[in-house]
mmCIF file of C-alpha atoms in Angstrom:
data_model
loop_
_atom_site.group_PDB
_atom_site.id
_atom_site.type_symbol
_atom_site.label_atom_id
_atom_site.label_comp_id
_atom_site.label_asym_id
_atom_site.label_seq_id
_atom_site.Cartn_x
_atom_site.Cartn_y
_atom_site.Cartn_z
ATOM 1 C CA UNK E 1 35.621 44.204 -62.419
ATOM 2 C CA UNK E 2 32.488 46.448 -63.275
ATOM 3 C CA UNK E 3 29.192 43.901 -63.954
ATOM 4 C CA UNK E 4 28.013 46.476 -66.331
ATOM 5 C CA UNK E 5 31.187 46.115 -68.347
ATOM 6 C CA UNK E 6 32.073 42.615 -68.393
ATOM 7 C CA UNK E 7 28.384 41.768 -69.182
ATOM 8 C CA UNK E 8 28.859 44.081 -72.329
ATOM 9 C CA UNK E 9 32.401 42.457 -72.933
ATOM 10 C CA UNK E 10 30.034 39.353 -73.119
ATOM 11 C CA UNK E 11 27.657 40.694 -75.266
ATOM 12 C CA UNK E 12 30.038 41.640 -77.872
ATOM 13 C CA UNK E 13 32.006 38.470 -78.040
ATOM 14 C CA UNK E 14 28.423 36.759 -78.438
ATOM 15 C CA UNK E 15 27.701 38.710 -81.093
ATOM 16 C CA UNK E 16 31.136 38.586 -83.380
ATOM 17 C CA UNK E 17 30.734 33.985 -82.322
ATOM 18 C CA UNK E 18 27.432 33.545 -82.816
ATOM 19 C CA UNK E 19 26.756 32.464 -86.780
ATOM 20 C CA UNK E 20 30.134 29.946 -85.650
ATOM 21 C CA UNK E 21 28.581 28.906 -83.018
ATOM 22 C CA UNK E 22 24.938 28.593 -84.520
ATOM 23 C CA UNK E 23 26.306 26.418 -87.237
ATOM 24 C CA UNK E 24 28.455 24.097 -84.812
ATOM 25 C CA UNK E 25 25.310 23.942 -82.555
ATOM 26 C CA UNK E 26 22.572 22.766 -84.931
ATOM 27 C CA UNK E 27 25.318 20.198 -86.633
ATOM 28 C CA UNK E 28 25.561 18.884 -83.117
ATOM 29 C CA UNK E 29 22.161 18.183 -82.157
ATOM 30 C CA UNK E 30 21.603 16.697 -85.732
ATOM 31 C CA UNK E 31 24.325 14.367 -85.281
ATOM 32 C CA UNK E 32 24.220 13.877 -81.514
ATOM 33 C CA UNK E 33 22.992 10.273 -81.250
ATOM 34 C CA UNK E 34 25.536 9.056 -83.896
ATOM 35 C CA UNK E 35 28.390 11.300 -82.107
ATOM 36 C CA UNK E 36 27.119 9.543 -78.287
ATOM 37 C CA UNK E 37 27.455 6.070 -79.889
ATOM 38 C CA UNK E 38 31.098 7.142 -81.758
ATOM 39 C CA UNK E 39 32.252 7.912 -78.440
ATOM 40 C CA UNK E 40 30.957 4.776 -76.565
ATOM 41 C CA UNK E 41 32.452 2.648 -79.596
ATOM 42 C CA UNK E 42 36.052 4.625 -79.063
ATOM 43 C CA UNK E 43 35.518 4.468 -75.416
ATOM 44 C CA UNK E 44 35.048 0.552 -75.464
ATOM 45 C CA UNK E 45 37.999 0.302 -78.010
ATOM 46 C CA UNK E 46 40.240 1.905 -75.164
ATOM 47 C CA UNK E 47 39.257 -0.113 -72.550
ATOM 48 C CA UNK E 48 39.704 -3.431 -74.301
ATOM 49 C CA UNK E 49 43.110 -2.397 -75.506
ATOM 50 C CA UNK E 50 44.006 -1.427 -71.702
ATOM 51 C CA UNK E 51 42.851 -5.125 -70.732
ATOM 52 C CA UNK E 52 44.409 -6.580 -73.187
ATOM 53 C CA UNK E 53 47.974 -5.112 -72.108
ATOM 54 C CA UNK E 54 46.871 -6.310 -68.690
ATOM 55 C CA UNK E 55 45.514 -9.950 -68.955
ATOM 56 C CA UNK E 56 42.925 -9.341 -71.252
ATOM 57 C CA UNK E 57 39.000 -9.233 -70.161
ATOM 58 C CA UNK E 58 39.124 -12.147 -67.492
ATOM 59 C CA UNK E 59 40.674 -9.957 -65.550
ATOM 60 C CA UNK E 60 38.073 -7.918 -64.442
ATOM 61 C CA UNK E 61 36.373 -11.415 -62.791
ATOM 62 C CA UNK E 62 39.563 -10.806 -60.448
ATOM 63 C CA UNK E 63 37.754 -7.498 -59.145
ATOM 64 C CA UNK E 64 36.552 -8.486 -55.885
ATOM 65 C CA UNK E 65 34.609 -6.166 -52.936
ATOM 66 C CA UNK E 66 37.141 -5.582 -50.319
ATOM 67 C CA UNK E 67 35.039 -3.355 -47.467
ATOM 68 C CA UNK E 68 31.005 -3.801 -47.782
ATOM 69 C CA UNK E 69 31.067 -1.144 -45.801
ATOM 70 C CA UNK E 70 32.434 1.132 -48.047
ATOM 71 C CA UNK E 71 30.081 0.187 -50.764
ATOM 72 C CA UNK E 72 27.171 0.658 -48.392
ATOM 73 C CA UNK E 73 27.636 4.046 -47.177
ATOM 74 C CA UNK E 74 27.811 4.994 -51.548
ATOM 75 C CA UNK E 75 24.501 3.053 -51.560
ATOM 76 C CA UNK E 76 23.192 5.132 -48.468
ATOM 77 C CA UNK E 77 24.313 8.727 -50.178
ATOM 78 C CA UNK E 78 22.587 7.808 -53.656
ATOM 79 C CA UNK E 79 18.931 8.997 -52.062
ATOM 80 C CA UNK E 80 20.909 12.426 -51.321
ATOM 81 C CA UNK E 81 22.099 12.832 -54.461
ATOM 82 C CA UNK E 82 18.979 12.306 -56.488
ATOM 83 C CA UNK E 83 16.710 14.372 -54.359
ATOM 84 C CA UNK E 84 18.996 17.381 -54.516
ATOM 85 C CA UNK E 85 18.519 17.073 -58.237
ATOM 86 C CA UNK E 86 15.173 16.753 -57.378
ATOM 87 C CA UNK E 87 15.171 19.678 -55.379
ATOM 88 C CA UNK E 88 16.344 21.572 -58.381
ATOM 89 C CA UNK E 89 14.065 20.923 -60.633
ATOM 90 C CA UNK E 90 11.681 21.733 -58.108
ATOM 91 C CA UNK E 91 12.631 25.326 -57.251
ATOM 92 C CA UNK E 92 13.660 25.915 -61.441
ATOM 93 C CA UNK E 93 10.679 24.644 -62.865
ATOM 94 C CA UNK E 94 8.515 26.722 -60.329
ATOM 95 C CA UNK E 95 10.600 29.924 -60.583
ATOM 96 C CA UNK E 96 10.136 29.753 -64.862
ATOM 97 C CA UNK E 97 6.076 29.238 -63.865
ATOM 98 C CA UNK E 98 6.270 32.308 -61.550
ATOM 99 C CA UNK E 99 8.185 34.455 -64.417
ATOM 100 C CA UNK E 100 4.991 33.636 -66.242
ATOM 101 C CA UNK E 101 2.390 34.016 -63.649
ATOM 102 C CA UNK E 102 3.269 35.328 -59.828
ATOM 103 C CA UNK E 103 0.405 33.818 -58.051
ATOM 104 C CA UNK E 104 1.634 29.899 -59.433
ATOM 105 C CA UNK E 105 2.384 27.653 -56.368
ATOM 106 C CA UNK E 106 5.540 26.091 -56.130
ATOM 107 C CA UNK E 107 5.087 22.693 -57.717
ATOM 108 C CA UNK E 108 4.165 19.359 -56.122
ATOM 109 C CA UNK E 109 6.729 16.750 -55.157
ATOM 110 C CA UNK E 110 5.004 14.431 -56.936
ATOM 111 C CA UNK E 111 5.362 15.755 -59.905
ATOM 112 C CA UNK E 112 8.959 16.569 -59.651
ATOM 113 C CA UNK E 113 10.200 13.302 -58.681
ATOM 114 C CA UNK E 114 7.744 11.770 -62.092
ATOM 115 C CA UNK E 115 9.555 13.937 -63.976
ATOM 116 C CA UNK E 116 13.441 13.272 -62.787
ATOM 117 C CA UNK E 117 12.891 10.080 -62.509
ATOM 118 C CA UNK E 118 11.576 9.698 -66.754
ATOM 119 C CA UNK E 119 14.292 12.205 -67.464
ATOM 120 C CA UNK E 120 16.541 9.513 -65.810
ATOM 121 C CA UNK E 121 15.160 7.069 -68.345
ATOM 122 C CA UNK E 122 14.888 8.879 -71.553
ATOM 123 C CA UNK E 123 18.946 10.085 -70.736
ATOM 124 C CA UNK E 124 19.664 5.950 -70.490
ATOM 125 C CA UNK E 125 17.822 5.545 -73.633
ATOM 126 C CA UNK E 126 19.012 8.519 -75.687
ATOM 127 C CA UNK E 127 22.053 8.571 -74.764
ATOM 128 C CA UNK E 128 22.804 12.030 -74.930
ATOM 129 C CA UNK E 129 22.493 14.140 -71.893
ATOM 130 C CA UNK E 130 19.646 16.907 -73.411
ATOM 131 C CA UNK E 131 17.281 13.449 -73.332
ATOM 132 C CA UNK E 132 17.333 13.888 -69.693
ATOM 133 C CA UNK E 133 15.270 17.444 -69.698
ATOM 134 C CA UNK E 134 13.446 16.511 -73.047
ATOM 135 C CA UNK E 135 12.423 13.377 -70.839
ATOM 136 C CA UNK E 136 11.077 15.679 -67.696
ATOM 137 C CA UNK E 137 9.179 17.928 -70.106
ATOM 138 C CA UNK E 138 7.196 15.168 -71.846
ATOM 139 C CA UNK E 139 6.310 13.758 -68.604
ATOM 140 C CA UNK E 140 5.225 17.226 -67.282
ATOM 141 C CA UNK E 141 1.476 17.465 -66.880
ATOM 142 C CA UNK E 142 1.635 21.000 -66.660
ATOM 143 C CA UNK E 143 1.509 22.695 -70.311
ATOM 144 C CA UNK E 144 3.502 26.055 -69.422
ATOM 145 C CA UNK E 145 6.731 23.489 -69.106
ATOM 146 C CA UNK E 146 6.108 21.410 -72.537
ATOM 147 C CA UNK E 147 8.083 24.467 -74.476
ATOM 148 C CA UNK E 148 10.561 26.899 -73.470
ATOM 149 C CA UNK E 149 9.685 27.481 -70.158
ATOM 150 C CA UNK E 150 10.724 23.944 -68.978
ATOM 151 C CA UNK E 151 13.753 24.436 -71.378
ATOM 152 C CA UNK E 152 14.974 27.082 -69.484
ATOM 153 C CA UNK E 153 14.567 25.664 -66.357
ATOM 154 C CA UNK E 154 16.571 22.586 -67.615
ATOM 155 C CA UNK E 155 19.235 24.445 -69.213
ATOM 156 C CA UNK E 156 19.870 26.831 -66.412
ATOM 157 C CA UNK E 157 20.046 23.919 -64.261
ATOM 158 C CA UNK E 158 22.334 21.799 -66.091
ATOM 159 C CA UNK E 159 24.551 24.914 -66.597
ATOM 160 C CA UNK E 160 25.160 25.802 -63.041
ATOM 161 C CA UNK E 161 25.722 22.268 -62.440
ATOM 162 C CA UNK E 162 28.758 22.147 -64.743
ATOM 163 C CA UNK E 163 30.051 25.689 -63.844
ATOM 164 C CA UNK E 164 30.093 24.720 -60.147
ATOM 165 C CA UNK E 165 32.114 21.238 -61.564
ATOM 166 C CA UNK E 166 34.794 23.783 -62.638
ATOM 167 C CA UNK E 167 34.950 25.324 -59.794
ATOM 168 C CA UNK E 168 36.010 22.735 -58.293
ATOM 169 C CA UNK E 169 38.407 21.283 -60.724
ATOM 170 C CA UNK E 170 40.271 24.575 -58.831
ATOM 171 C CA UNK E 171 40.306 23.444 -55.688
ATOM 172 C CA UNK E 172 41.472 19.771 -57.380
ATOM 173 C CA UNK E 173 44.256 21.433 -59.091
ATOM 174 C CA UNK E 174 45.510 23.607 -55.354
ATOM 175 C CA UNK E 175 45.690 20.108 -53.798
ATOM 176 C CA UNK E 176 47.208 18.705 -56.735
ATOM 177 C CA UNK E 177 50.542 20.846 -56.468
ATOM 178 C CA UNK E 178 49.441 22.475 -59.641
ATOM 179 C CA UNK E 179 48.879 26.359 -58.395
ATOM 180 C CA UNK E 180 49.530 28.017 -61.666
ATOM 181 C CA UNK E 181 47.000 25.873 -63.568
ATOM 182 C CA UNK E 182 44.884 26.040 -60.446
ATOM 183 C CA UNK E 183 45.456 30.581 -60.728
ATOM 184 C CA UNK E 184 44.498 30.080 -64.687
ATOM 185 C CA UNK E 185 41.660 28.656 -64.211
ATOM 186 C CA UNK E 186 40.266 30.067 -61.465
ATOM 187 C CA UNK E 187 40.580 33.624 -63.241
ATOM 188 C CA UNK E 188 38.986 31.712 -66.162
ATOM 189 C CA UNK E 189 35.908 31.000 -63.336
ATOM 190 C CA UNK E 190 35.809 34.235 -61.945
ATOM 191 C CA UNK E 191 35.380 35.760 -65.420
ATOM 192 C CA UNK E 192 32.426 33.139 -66.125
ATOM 193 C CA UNK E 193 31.411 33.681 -62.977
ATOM 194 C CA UNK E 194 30.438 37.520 -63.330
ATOM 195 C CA UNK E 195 28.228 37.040 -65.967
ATOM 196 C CA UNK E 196 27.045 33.742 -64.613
ATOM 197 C CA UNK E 197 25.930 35.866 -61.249
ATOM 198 C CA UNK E 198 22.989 37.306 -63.468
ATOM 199 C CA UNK E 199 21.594 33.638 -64.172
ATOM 200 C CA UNK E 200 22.037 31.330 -61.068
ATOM 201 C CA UNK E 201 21.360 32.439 -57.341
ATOM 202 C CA UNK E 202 22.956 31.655 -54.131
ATOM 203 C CA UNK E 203 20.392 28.513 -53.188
ATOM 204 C CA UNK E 204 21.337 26.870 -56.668
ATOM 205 C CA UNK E 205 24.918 27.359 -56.546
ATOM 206 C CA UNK E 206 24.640 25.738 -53.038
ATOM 207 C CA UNK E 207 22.883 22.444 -54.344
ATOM 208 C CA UNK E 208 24.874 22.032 -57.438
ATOM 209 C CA UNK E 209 28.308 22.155 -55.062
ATOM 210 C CA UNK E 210 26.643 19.851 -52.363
ATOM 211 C CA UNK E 211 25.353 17.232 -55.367
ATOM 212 C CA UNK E 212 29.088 17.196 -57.186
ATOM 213 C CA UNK E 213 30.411 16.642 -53.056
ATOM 214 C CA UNK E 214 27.836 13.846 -52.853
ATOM 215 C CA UNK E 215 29.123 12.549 -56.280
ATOM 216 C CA UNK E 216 32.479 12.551 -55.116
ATOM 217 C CA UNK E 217 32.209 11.145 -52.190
ATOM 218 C CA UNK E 218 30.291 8.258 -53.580
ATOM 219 C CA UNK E 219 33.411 7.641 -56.209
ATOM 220 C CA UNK E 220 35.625 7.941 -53.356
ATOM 221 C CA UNK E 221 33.625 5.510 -50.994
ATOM 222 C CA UNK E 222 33.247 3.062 -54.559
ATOM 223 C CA UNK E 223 37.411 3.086 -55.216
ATOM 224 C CA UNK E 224 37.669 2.037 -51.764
ATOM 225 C CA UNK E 225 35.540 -0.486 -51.784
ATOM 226 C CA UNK E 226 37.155 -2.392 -54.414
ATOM 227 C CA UNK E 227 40.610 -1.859 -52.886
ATOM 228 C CA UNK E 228 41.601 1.193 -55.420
ATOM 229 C CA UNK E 229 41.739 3.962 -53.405
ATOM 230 C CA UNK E 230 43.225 4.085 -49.666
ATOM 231 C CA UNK E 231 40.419 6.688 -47.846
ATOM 232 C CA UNK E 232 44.079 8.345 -46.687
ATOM 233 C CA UNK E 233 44.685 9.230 -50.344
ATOM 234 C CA UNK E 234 40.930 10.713 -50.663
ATOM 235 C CA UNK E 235 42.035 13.997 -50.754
ATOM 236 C CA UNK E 236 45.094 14.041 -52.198
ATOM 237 C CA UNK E 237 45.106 11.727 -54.836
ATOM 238 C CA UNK E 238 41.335 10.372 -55.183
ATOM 239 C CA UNK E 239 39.042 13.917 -55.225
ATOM 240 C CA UNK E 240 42.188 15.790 -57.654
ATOM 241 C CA UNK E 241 41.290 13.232 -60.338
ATOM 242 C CA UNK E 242 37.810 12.648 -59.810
ATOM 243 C CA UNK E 243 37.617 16.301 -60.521
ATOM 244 C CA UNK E 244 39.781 16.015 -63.926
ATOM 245 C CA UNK E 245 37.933 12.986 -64.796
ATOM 246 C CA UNK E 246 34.229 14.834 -64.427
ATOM 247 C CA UNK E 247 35.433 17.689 -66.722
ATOM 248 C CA UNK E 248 36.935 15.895 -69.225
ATOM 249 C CA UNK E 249 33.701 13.956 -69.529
ATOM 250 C CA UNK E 250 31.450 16.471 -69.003
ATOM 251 C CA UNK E 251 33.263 18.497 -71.654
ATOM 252 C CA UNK E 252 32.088 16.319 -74.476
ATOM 253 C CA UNK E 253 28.916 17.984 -75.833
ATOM 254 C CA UNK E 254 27.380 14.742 -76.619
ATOM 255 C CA UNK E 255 28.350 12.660 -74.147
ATOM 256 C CA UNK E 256 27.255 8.710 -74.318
ATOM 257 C CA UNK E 257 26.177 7.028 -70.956
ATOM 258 C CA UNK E 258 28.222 3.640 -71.367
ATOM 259 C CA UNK E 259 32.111 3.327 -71.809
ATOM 260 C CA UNK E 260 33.643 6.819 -71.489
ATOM 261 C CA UNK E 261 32.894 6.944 -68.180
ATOM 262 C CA UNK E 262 35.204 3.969 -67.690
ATOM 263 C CA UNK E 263 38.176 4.743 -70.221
ATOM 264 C CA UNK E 264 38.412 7.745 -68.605
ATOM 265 C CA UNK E 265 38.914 6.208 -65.025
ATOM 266 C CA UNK E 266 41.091 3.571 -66.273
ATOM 267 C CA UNK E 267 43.186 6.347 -67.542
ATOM 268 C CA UNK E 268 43.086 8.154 -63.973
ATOM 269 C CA UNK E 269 43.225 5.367 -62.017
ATOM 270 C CA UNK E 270 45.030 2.654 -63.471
ATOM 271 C CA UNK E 271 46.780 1.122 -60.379
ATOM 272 C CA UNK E 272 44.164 -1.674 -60.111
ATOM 273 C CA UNK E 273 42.399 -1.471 -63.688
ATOM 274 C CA UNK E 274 39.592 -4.346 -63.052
ATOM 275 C CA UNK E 275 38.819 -2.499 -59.700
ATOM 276 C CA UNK E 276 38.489 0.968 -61.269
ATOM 277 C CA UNK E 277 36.412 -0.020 -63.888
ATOM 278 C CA UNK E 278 33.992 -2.233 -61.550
ATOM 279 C CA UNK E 279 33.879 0.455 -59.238
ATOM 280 C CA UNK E 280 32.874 3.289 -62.069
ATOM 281 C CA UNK E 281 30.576 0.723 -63.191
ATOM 282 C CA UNK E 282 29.448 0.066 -60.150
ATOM 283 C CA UNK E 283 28.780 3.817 -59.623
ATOM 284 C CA UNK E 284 26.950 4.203 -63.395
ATOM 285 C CA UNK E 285 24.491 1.150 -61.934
ATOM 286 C CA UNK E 286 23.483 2.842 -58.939
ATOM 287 C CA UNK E 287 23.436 6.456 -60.043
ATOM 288 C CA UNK E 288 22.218 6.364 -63.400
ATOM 289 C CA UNK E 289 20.522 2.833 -63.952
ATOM 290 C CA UNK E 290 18.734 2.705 -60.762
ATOM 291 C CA UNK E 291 16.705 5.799 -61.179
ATOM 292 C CA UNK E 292 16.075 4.557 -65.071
ATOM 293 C CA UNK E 293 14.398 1.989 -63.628
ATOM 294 C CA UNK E 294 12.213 3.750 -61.597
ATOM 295 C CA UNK E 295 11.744 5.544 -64.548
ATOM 296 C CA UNK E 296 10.184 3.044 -66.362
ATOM 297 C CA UNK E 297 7.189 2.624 -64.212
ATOM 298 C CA UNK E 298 6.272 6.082 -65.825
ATOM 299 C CA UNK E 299 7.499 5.599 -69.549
ATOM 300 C CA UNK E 300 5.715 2.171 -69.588
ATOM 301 C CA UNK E 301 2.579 3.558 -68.965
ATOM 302 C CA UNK E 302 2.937 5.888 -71.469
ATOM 303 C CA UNK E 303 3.611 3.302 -73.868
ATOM 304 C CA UNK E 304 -0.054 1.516 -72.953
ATOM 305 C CA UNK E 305 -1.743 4.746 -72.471
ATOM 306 C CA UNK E 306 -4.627 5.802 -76.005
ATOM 307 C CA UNK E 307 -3.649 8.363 -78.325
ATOM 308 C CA UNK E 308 -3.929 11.673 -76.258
ATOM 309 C CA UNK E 309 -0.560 10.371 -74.416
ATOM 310 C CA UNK E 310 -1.618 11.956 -71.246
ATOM 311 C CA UNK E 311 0.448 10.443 -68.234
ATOM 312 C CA UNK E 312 -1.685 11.386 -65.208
#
């Protein structure tokens, strides 16, 4: 398809959504906390109802670690998965300071890993995933990335990350025995994908897919280690609905840290329910509550520091 004409296609369709979308938009973000802890409620609600038609809540003290080993190696990739994030921001929040001035260096590691890390917090706290690049820019000590400069560079980020998710929802779908949904959607991609190819480059496609493999192979390496998931059925049964289950989620607009997570696992996964949900859990802790922590060290400070609120 010609890139001059689907990027017009594009254009147009913006233009005849846009006052819909405008409106749905702005009632979002008003309502987004409210919506995040909605969802968590209804999320909860489903999982105790799943319990309760399956021994109620003292069964998940019944979820025991069956291979260390397992668990370990999904302790071992969580470094890789958090500086490839890092790495991200990195190259995103340098390339909006270059837009704006060539000669800018690309920025320090230092500051990159300040600002995930507070990002990491302020998403626990919020808990709506725009807290997470609202949380990077106030930590920022560089001005140029306190408006929409480090906006963009958030946006663009968490964009390519979910577009690259759908991409391989494909793949899940192929091994899944589900080619026509797998030929549906993939046109779907392609056609996002044209006008995508004008936003995200090469590099950044290549650390969004190896982050969501990272992901997924720390789920996988989880399931097993509570005795869900046989590492033969990785591929054709684990990865397929990790896949669905990462959509779905990330689908929700205002998506709330705690509970949906889990209902939505239990749902996939419900062969060993107490497992599945200490494993997701499991997961959450390491991949979202450990770098909070870290966090912390940061958004503490900034808590003692005077009035000028400069974290240094």
């Amino acid at each position: 398809m010609n890139k001059a004409f689907a990027r017009t296609m594009y254009v147009s369709l913006g233009h005849t959504l846009h006052p819909w979308y405008e409106k749905a938009s702005a009632w979002v973000v008003e309502n987004r906390r409210n919506l995040s802890w909605l969802t968590t409620a209804f999320a909860l609600i489903a999982l105790m109802w799943l319990l309760s038609s399956r021994g109620g809540w003292m069964t998940l003290f019944q979820a025991t670690i069956e291979n260390k080993l397992f668990l370990l190696f999904a302790i071992l990739l969580w470094p890789i998965n958090l500086g490839m994030e890092a790495w991200k921001w990195q190259r995103l929040s340098s390339n909006v300071l270059v837009e704006l001035d060539a000669k800018t260096p690309y920025r320090s590691w230092i500051d990159i890993w300040k600002e995930v890390l507070v990002g990491q917090t302020w998403a626990l706290l919020g808990p709506f995933r725009l807290a997470d690049g609202a949380g990077r820019i106030s930590a920022t000590s560089d001005s140029r990335l306190k408006g929409a400069a480090g906006a963009k560079a958030f946006a663009i980020g968490a964009a390519c990350q979910g577009w690259i998710t759908w991409w391989w929802a494909v793949l899940a779908l192929a091994i899944a025995g589900k080619p026509l949904a797998a030929v549906i959607l993939g046109l779907g991609m392609t056609m996002i994908s044209i006008w995508a190819s004008t936003f995200f480059s090469l590099f950044l496609g290549l650390l969004c897919g190896g982050r969501y493999i990272t992901f997924a192979c720390q789920y996988l390496l989880m399931l097993s280690a509570w005795g869900v998931l046989s590492p033969t059925d990785w591929m054709t049964e684990g990865f397929p609905k990790i896949a669905a289950l990462w959509c779905a989620v990330g689908s929700i607009p205002w998506p709330a840290e705690l509970g949906v997570r889990e209902a939505a696992a239990a749902w996939m996964f419900d062969g060993n329910l107490p497992g599945v949900i200490a494993a997701t859990f499991a997961l959450w802790i390491l991949n979202r509550a450990g770098p909070a922590a870290l966090g912390l060290i940061w958004v503490g400070r900034a808590w003692q520091v005077n009035k000028n609120g400069r974290i240094d």
